[in-house]
Coordinates of C-alpha atoms and ligand atoms in Angstrom, one line a residue:
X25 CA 85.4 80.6 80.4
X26 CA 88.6 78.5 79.8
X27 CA 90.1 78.2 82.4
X28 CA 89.4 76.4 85.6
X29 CA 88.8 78.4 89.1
X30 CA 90.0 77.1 92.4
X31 CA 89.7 78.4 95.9
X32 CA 91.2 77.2 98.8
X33 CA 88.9 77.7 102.0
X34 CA 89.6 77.0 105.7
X35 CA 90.0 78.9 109.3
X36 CA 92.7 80.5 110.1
X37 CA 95.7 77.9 111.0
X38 CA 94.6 75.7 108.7
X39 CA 97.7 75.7 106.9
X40 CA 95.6 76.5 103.3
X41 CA 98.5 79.2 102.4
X42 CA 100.8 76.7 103.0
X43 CA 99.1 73.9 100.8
X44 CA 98.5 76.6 98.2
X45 CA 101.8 77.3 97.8
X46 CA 102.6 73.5 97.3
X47 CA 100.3 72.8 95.1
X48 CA 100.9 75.6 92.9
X49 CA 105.0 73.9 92.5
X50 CA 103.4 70.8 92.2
X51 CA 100.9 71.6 89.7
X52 CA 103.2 73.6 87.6
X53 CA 105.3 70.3 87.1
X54 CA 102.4 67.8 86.5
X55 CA 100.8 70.4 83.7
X56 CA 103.6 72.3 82.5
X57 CA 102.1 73.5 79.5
X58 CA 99.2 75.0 81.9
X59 CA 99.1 78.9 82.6
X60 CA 98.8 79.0 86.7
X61 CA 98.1 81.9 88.5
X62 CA 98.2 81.5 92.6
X63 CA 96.0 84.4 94.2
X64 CA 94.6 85.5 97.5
X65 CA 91.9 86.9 99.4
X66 CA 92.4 89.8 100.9
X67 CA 94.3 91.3 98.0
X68 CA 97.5 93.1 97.6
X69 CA 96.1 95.9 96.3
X70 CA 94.2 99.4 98.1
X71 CA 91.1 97.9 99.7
X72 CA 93.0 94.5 100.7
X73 CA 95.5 96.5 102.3
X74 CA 93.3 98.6 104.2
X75 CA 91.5 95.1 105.2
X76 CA 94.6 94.3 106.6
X77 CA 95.2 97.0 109.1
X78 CA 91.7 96.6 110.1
X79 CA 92.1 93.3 110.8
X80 CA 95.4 93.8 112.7
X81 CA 94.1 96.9 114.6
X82 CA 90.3 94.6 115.3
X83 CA 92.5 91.4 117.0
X84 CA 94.7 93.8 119.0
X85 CA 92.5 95.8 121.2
X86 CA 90.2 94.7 124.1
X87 CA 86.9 96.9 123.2
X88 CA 84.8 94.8 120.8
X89 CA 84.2 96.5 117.3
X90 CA 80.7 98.0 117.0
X91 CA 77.9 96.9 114.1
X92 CA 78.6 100.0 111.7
X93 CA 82.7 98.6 111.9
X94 CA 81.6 95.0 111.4
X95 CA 79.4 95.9 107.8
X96 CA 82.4 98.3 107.1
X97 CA 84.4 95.4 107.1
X98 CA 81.8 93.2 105.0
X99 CA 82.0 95.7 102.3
X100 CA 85.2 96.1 102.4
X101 CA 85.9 92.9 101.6
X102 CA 83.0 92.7 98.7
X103 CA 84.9 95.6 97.1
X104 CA 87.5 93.9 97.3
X105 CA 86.7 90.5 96.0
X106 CA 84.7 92.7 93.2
X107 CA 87.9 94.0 92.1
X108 CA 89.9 90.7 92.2
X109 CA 87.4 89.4 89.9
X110 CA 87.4 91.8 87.4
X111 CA 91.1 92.3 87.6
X112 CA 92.4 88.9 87.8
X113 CA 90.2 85.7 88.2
X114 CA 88.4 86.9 84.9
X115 CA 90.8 87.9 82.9
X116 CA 93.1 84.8 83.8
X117 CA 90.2 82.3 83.3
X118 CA 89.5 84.0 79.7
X119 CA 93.1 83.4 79.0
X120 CA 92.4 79.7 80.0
X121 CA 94.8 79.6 82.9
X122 CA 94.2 77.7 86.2
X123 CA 93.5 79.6 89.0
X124 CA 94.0 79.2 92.5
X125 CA 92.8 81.9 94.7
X126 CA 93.9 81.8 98.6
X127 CA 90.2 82.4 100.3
X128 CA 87.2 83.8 98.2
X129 CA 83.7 85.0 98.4
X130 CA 83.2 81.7 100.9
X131 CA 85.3 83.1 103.3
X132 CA 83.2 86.3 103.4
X133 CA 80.1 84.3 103.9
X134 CA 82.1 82.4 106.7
X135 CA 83.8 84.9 108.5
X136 CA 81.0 87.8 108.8
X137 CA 78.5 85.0 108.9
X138 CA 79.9 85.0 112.3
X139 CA 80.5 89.2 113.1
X140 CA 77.3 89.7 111.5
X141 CA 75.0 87.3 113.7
X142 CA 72.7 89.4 116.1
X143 CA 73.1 92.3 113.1
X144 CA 71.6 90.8 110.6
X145 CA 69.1 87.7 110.0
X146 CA 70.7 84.8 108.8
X147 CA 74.2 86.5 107.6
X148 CA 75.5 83.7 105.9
X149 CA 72.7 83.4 103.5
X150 CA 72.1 87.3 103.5
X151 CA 75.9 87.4 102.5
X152 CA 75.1 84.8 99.8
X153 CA 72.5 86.4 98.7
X154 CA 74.3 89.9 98.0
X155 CA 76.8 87.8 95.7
X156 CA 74.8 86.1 93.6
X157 CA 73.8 87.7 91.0
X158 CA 77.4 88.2 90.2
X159 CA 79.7 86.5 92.0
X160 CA 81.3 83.7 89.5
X161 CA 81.0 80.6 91.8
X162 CA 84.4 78.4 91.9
X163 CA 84.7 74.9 90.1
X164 CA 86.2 73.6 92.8
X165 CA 86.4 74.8 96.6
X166 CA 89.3 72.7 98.9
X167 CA 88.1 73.0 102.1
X168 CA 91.1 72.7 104.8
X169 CA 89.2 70.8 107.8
X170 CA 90.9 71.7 111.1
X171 CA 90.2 71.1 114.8
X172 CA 89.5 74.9 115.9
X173 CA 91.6 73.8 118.6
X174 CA 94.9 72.2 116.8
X175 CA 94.6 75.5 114.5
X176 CA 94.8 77.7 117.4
X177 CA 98.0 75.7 118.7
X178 CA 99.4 76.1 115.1
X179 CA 99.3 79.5 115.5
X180 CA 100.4 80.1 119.2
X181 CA 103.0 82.1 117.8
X182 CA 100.6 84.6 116.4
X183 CA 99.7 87.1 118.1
X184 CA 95.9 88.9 119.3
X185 CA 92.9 88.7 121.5
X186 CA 92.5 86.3 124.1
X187 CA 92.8 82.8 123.3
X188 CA 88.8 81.6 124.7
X189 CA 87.4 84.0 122.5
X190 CA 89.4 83.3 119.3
X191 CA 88.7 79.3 120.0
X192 CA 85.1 80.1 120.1
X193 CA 84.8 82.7 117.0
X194 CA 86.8 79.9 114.8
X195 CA 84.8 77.1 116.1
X196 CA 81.9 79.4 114.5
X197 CA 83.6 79.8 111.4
X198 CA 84.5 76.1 110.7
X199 CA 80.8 75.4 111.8
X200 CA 79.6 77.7 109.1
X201 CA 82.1 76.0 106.7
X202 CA 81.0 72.6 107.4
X203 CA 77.5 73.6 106.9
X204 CA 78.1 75.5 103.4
X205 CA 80.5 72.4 102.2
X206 CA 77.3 70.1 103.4
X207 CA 74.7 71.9 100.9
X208 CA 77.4 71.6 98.1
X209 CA 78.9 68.5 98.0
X210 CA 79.9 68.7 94.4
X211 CA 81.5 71.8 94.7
X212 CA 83.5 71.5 97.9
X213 CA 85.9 68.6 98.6
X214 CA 87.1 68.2 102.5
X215 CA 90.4 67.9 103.2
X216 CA 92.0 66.6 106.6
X217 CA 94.5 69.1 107.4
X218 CA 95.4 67.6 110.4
X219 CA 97.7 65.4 108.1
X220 CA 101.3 66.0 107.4
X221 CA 101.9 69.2 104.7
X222 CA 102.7 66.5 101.9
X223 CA 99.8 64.3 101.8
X224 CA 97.4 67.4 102.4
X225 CA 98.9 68.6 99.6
X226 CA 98.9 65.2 97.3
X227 CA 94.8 65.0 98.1
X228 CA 94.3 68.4 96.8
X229 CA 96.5 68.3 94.0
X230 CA 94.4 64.5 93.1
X231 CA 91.2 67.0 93.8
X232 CA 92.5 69.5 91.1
X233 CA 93.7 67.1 88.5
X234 CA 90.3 65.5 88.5
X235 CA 88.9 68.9 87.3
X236 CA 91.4 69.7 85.0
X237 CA 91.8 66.3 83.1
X238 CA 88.3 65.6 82.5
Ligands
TYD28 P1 94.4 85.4 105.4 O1 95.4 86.3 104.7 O2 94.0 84.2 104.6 O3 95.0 85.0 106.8 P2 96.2 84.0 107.1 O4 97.0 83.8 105.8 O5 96.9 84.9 108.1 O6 95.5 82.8 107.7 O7 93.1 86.2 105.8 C1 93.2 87.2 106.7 C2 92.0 87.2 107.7 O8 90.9 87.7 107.0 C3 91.6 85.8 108.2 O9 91.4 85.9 109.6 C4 90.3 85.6 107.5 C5 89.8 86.9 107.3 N1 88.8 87.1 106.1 C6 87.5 87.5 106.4 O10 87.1 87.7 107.6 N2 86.6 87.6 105.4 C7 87.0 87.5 104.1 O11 86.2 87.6 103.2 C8 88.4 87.1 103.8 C9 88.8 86.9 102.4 C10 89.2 86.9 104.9

């Protein structure tokens, strides 16, 4: 591959789309004669949008979603993250351009390592272990670290299901995030989010040009 891949991982709040969006204007006038391609998990096409409604339709009614919803939603989002590789990251990398993708198959291990618990044993691993034989791992992974808490106030605005039980799902999201970052140091570089939207974005962008200039 020529190209570099980067994935941008945090909980919800974090302000990663933010960032991404930052870095991608900043990148493209520090390497101007770099190909960029900014991307995103869920995707805009047919399986991402169908994520989507599931997702809005999942945080907006009381009754908790049952097992057979919560493994229709992990592979939903496999089909989808198969299809963004093949139809973009790949291509894009052979083409030698720098990607950045907004969440990736981390997230998946992240967020149904959490819906999946009491389903199946160890879900993050078991997620891991469906992908690996042909996921195409990132060369870097920026991991936006946020107080579950401070992310929740971020998005006060936003609506959905009761405020104790969305503190306690992200607090088990950024644990498993933590824990994945821990057993892959030298793919996964922490940033403090917490941090005003410049300098969040100036430590990834230092992250990224380390890659790319080497
Ligand atoms: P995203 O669009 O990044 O949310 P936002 O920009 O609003 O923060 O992702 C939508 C939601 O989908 C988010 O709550 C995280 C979740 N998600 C998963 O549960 N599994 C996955 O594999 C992915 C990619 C996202």
């Amino acid at each position: 591959m020529k190209g570099q891949l980067i994935t941008l991982e945090g909980i919800d709040g974090s302000g990663k789309s933010t960032a991404a969006r930052h870095i991608a204007s900043k990148l493209a006038e520090t390497l101007p004669e770099r190909k960029l391609v900014l991307t995103a998990e869920p995707t805009a096409g047919k399986v991402g949008q169908i994520l989507r409604e599931e997702l809005a339709r999942a945080n907006n009614i009381e009754t908790e979603s049952s097992a057979a919803q919560h493994m229709q939603e992990l592979f939903l989002f496999m089909a989808d993250h198969a299809q963004h590789l093949t139809k973009t990251v790949l291509p894009s990398l052979e083409a030698g351009a720098i990607v950045l993708s907004d969440r990736y198959a981390d997230s998946t291990a992240a967020y149904q390592g959490v819906t999946l618990r009491g389903i199946v044993p160890d879900p993050v691993q078991w997620i891991q272990n469906i992908y690996s034989p042909w996921n195409l791992p990132p060369d870097k992974t920026l991991l936006f670290v946020l107080d579950p808490r401070s992310a929740l106030e971020r998005m006060q605005s936003r609506q959905g299901r009761e405020k104790f039980e969305r503190l306690e799902f992200l607090r088990s999201v950024d644990d498993n995030f933590r824990r994945m970052a821990a057993l892959e140091p030298q793919r996964f570089v922490q940033i403090d989010a917490g941090q005003d939207a410049e300098n969040v974005a100036e430590e990834a962008i230092k992250a990224i040009l380390h890659l790319t200039c080497k």
